[in-house]
Amino acid sequence: MKLVVAIVQDQDAGSLISDLTDSEFRVTKLASTGGFLKAGNTTLLIGVDDEQVPDVVRIIEENCKTREITTSLLTVTMPGDTYIPYPLEVKVGGATLFILDVEKHIKI
Ligand code: 2BA
């Protein structure tokens, strides 16, 4: 068994969860925050049999888009602690996946 940990953009999470559950995969949704942009994103935990991993990855690919995001990071210039916002373009997503071996899966 594998645990697919998928970090996706909030905008893609709804349709992705619908498609995964329609295909009878079980999903847990966690609200998460990216360390770089400090913006909300969604982390999904999907436990599946080994042979189902390609299907899960395909459904994620179908639902998750890469987006260009313009953000502004703040820099501090000394002296006087002046904050200067500067625009920054980053490409986010489609999705970041970690696929882990599951040692044991117990349902009680
Ligand atoms: P964030 O950390 O908020 O990163 C958002 C996007 O900013 C990243 O998109 C990447 O394009 C850019 N970025 C991140 N760190 C950067 C840096 N040090 N310098 C320049 N640009 C940087 P993605 O790579 O698609 O990542 C989207 C989200 O997935 C991340 O949000 C983070 O929450 C998660 N993530 C990505 N890689 C990860 C990893 N190796 N471990 C844990 N979480 C990860």
PDB file of C-alpha atoms and ligand atoms in Angstrom:
ATOM      1  CA  MET A   1       0.000   0.000   0.000  1.00  0.00           C
ATOM      2  CA  LYS A   2       1.105   3.591  -0.645  1.00  0.00           C
ATOM      3  CA  LEU A   3       0.220   6.928   0.868  1.00  0.00           C
ATOM      4  CA  VAL A   4       0.065   9.699  -1.715  1.00  0.00           C
ATOM      5  CA  VAL A   5       0.597  13.103  -0.098  1.00  0.00           C
ATOM      6  CA  ALA A   6      -0.481  15.729  -2.635  1.00  0.00           C
ATOM      7  CA  ILE A   7       0.003  19.467  -2.080  1.00  0.00           C
ATOM      8  CA  VAL A   8      -2.298  21.302  -4.495  1.00  0.00           C
ATOM      9  CA  GLN A   9      -3.690  24.776  -4.982  1.00  0.00           C
ATOM     10  CA  ASP A  10      -6.951  25.548  -3.184  1.00  0.00           C
ATOM     11  CA  GLN A  11      -8.627  26.390  -6.525  1.00  0.00           C
ATOM     12  CA  ASP A  12      -8.024  22.846  -7.817  1.00  0.00           C
ATOM     13  CA  ALA A  13      -8.896  20.965  -4.634  1.00  0.00           C
ATOM     14  CA  GLY A  14     -12.707  20.783  -5.073  1.00  0.00           C
ATOM     15  CA  SER A  15     -12.758  19.210  -8.532  1.00  0.00           C
ATOM     16  CA  LEU A  16      -9.825  16.958  -7.648  1.00  0.00           C
ATOM     17  CA  ILE A  17     -11.539  15.584  -4.539  1.00  0.00           C
ATOM     18  CA  SER A  18     -14.769  15.027  -6.525  1.00  0.00           C
ATOM     19  CA  ASP A  19     -12.940  13.094  -9.236  1.00  0.00           C
ATOM     20  CA  LEU A  20     -10.987  11.016  -6.691  1.00  0.00           C
ATOM     21  CA  THR A  21     -14.086  10.120  -4.686  1.00  0.00           C
ATOM     22  CA  ASP A  22     -16.070   9.404  -7.908  1.00  0.00           C
ATOM     23  CA  SER A  23     -13.336   6.879  -8.713  1.00  0.00           C
ATOM     24  CA  GLU A  24     -13.819   5.395  -5.223  1.00  0.00           C
ATOM     25  CA  PHE A  25     -10.538   6.611  -3.765  1.00  0.00           C
ATOM     26  CA  ARG A  26     -10.598   7.734  -0.151  1.00  0.00           C
ATOM     27  CA  VAL A  27      -9.230  11.168   0.570  1.00  0.00           C
ATOM     28  CA  THR A  28      -8.430  13.274   3.627  1.00  0.00           C
ATOM     29  CA  LYS A  29      -8.151  17.014   3.051  1.00  0.00           C
ATOM     30  CA  LEU A  30      -5.899  19.155   5.214  1.00  0.00           C
ATOM     31  CA  ALA A  31      -5.665  22.936   5.129  1.00  0.00           C
ATOM     32  CA  SER A  32      -1.978  23.808   4.753  1.00  0.00           C
ATOM     33  CA  THR A  33       0.220  26.820   4.141  1.00  0.00           C
ATOM     34  CA  GLY A  34       3.185  27.100   1.779  1.00  0.00           C
ATOM     35  CA  GLY A  35       6.411  28.111   3.455  1.00  0.00           C
ATOM     36  CA  PHE A  36       7.559  30.394   0.621  1.00  0.00           C
ATOM     37  CA  LEU A  37       4.393  32.319  -0.321  1.00  0.00           C
ATOM     38  CA  LYS A  38       2.850  31.899   3.145  1.00  0.00           C
ATOM     39  CA  ALA A  39      -0.465  31.426   1.346  1.00  0.00           C
ATOM     40  CA  GLY A  40      -3.049  28.712   1.905  1.00  0.00           C
ATOM     41  CA  ASN A  41      -2.886  25.518  -0.074  1.00  0.00           C
ATOM     42  CA  THR A  42      -4.453  22.073   0.294  1.00  0.00           C
ATOM     43  CA  THR A  43      -2.744  18.840   1.275  1.00  0.00           C
ATOM     44  CA  LEU A  44      -4.521  15.592   0.431  1.00  0.00           C
ATOM     45  CA  LEU A  45      -3.765  12.204   1.972  1.00  0.00           C
ATOM     46  CA  ILE A  46      -4.780   9.329  -0.304  1.00  0.00           C
ATOM     47  CA  GLY A  47      -4.159   5.741   0.788  1.00  0.00           C
ATOM     48  CA  VAL A  48      -4.190   3.288  -2.141  1.00  0.00           C
ATOM     49  CA  ASP A  49      -3.014  -0.110  -3.303  1.00  0.00           C
ATOM     50  CA  ASP A  50       0.326   0.020  -5.137  1.00  0.00           C
ATOM     51  CA  GLU A  51      -1.237  -0.632  -8.551  1.00  0.00           C
ATOM     52  CA  GLN A  52      -3.679   2.272  -8.117  1.00  0.00           C
ATOM     53  CA  VAL A  53      -0.952   4.923  -7.811  1.00  0.00           C
ATOM     54  CA  PRO A  54      -0.823   5.668 -11.591  1.00  0.00           C
ATOM     55  CA  ASP A  55      -4.617   6.255 -11.625  1.00  0.00           C
ATOM     56  CA  VAL A  56      -4.352   8.682  -8.710  1.00  0.00           C
ATOM     57  CA  VAL A  57      -1.467  10.537 -10.368  1.00  0.00           C
ATOM     58  CA  ARG A  58      -3.441  10.771 -13.633  1.00  0.00           C
ATOM     59  CA  ILE A  59      -6.487  12.245 -11.873  1.00  0.00           C
ATOM     60  CA  ILE A  60      -4.242  14.783 -10.120  1.00  0.00           C
ATOM     61  CA  GLU A  61      -2.637  15.717 -13.468  1.00  0.00           C
ATOM     62  CA  GLU A  62      -6.085  16.210 -15.027  1.00  0.00           C
ATOM     63  CA  ASN A  63      -7.219  18.586 -12.278  1.00  0.00           C
ATOM     64  CA  CYS A  64      -4.182  20.583 -11.200  1.00  0.00           C
ATOM     65  CA  LYS A  65      -2.952  23.500 -13.268  1.00  0.00           C
ATOM     66  CA  THR A  66       0.279  25.435 -13.129  1.00  0.00           C
ATOM     67  CA  ARG A  67      -0.370  29.121 -12.432  1.00  0.00           C
ATOM     68  CA  GLU A  68       1.828  32.202 -12.584  1.00  0.00           C
ATOM     69  CA  ILE A  69       1.321  34.157  -9.399  1.00  0.00           C
ATOM     70  CA  THR A  70       2.572  37.674  -8.846  1.00  0.00           C
ATOM     71  CA  THR A  71       3.192  38.258  -5.202  1.00  0.00           C
ATOM     72  CA  SER A  72       4.967  40.970  -3.290  1.00  0.00           C
ATOM     73  CA  LEU A  73       7.606  40.113  -0.759  1.00  0.00           C
ATOM     74  CA  LEU A  74       8.706  42.688   1.773  1.00  0.00           C
ATOM     75  CA  THR A  75      12.354  43.593   2.244  1.00  0.00           C
ATOM     76  CA  VAL A  76      13.658  45.585   5.157  1.00  0.00           C
ATOM     77  CA  THR A  77      16.232  48.240   4.410  1.00  0.00           C
ATOM     78  CA  MET A  78      18.280  49.618   7.238  1.00  0.00           C
ATOM     79  CA  PRO A  79      18.466  52.133   8.801  1.00  0.00           C
ATOM     80  CA  GLY A  80      14.999  53.053  10.003  1.00  0.00           C
ATOM     81  CA  ASP A  81      13.472  49.643   9.183  1.00  0.00           C
ATOM     82  CA  THR A  82      11.842  50.780   5.933  1.00  0.00           C
ATOM     83  CA  TYR A  83       9.756  48.049   4.296  1.00  0.00           C
ATOM     84  CA  ILE A  84       9.900  47.979   0.508  1.00  0.00           C
ATOM     85  CA  PRO A  85       7.463  45.670  -1.282  1.00  0.00           C
ATOM     86  CA  TYR A  86       8.796  44.235  -4.531  1.00  0.00           C
ATOM     87  CA  PRO A  87       6.806  42.154  -7.016  1.00  0.00           C
ATOM     88  CA  LEU A  88       7.854  38.588  -7.633  1.00  0.00           C
ATOM     89  CA  GLU A  89       6.516  36.178 -10.264  1.00  0.00           C
ATOM     90  CA  VAL A  90       6.403  32.512  -9.252  1.00  0.00           C
ATOM     91  CA  LYS A  91       5.025  29.452 -11.004  1.00  0.00           C
ATOM     92  CA  VAL A  92       2.950  27.381  -8.585  1.00  0.00           C
ATOM     93  CA  GLY A  93       1.835  23.828  -9.079  1.00  0.00           C
ATOM     94  CA  GLY A  94       0.203  21.847 -10.671  1.00  0.00           C
ATOM     95  CA  ALA A  95       0.899  19.647  -7.637  1.00  0.00           C
ATOM     96  CA  THR A  96       3.718  18.432  -5.414  1.00  0.00           C
ATOM     97  CA  LEU A  97       3.463  14.716  -4.653  1.00  0.00           C
ATOM     98  CA  PHE A  98       5.179  12.519  -2.118  1.00  0.00           C
ATOM     99  CA  ILE A  99       4.469   8.790  -2.525  1.00  0.00           C
ATOM    100  CA  LEU A 100       5.305   6.820   0.609  1.00  0.00           C
ATOM    101  CA  ASP A 101       5.330   3.121   1.434  1.00  0.00           C
ATOM    102  CA  VAL A 102       2.751   2.289   4.101  1.00  0.00           C
ATOM    103  CA  GLU A 103       4.116  -0.149   6.666  1.00  0.00           C
ATOM    104  CA  LYS A 104       0.744  -0.994   8.155  1.00  0.00           C
ATOM    105  CA  HIS A 105      -2.847   0.123   7.574  1.00  0.00           C
ATOM    106  CA  ILE A 106      -5.325  -0.592  10.352  1.00  0.00           C
ATOM    107  CA  LYS A 107      -9.002   0.354  10.456  1.00  0.00           C
ATOM    108  CA  ILE A 108     -10.753   0.079  13.793  1.00  0.00           C
TER     109      ILE A 108
HETATM  110  P1  2BA B   1       5.181  27.542  -1.254  1.00  0.00           P
HETATM  111  O1  2BA B   1       6.301  27.113  -0.368  1.00  0.00           O
HETATM  112  O2  2BA B   1       4.381  28.716  -0.824  1.00  0.00           O
HETATM  113  O3  2BA B   1       5.825  27.798  -2.701  1.00  0.00           O
HETATM  114  C1  2BA B   1       5.044  28.333  -3.746  1.00  0.00           C
HETATM  115  C2  2BA B   1       5.860  28.426  -5.031  1.00  0.00           C
HETATM  116  O4  2BA B   1       6.928  29.350  -4.832  1.00  0.00           O
HETATM  117  C3  2BA B   1       6.532  27.108  -5.407  1.00  0.00           C
HETATM  118  O5  2BA B   1       5.627  26.343  -6.200  1.00  0.00           O
HETATM  119  C4  2BA B   1       7.747  27.565  -6.179  1.00  0.00           C
HETATM  120  O6  2BA B   1       7.415  27.870  -7.532  1.00  0.00           O
HETATM  121  C5  2BA B   1       8.093  28.889  -5.505  1.00  0.00           C
HETATM  122  N1  2BA B   1       9.154  28.718  -4.512  1.00  0.00           N
HETATM  123  C6  2BA B   1       9.117  27.979  -3.382  1.00  0.00           C
HETATM  124  N2  2BA B   1      10.259  28.100  -2.694  1.00  0.00           N
HETATM  125  C7  2BA B   1      11.045  28.936  -3.402  1.00  0.00           C
HETATM  126  C8  2BA B   1      12.355  29.475  -3.223  1.00  0.00           C
HETATM  127  N3  2BA B   1      13.093  29.157  -2.163  1.00  0.00           N
HETATM  128  N4  2BA B   1      12.829  30.324  -4.176  1.00  0.00           N
HETATM  129  C9  2BA B   1      12.092  30.663  -5.253  1.00  0.00           C
HETATM  130  N5  2BA B   1      10.839  30.195  -5.489  1.00  0.00           N
HETATM  131  C10 2BA B   1      10.325  29.337  -4.576  1.00  0.00           C
HETATM  132  P2  2BA B   1       5.611  24.759  -6.083  1.00  0.00           P
HETATM  133  O7  2BA B   1       7.014  24.222  -6.204  1.00  0.00           O
HETATM  134  O8  2BA B   1       4.610  24.254  -7.049  1.00  0.00           O
HETATM  135  O9  2BA B   1       5.146  24.411  -4.592  1.00  0.00           O
HETATM  136  C11 2BA B   1       3.814  24.651  -4.166  1.00  0.00           C
HETATM  137  C12 2BA B   1       3.690  24.321  -2.698  1.00  0.00           C
HETATM  138  O10 2BA B   1       3.984  22.933  -2.510  1.00  0.00           O
HETATM  139  C13 2BA B   1       4.673  25.059  -1.804  1.00  0.00           C
HETATM  140  O11 2BA B   1       4.166  26.331  -1.457  1.00  0.00           O
HETATM  141  C14 2BA B   1       4.776  24.125  -0.596  1.00  0.00           C
HETATM  142  O12 2BA B   1       3.641  24.295   0.253  1.00  0.00           O
HETATM  143  C15 2BA B   1       4.672  22.760  -1.259  1.00  0.00           C
HETATM  144  N6  2BA B   1       5.970  22.152  -1.538  1.00  0.00           N
HETATM  145  C16 2BA B   1       6.654  22.219  -2.700  1.00  0.00           C
HETATM  146  N7  2BA B   1       7.798  21.519  -2.627  1.00  0.00           N
HETATM  147  C17 2BA B   1       7.844  20.995  -1.377  1.00  0.00           C
HETATM  148  C18 2BA B   1       8.780  20.170  -0.680  1.00  0.00           C
HETATM  149  N8  2BA B   1       9.943  19.731  -1.267  1.00  0.00           N
HETATM  150  N9  2BA B   1       8.521  19.826   0.599  1.00  0.00           N
HETATM  151  C19 2BA B   1       7.370  20.255   1.198  1.00  0.00           C
HETATM  152  N10 2BA B   1       6.439  21.034   0.587  1.00  0.00           N
HETATM  153  C20 2BA B   1       6.679  21.400  -0.675  1.00  0.00           C
END
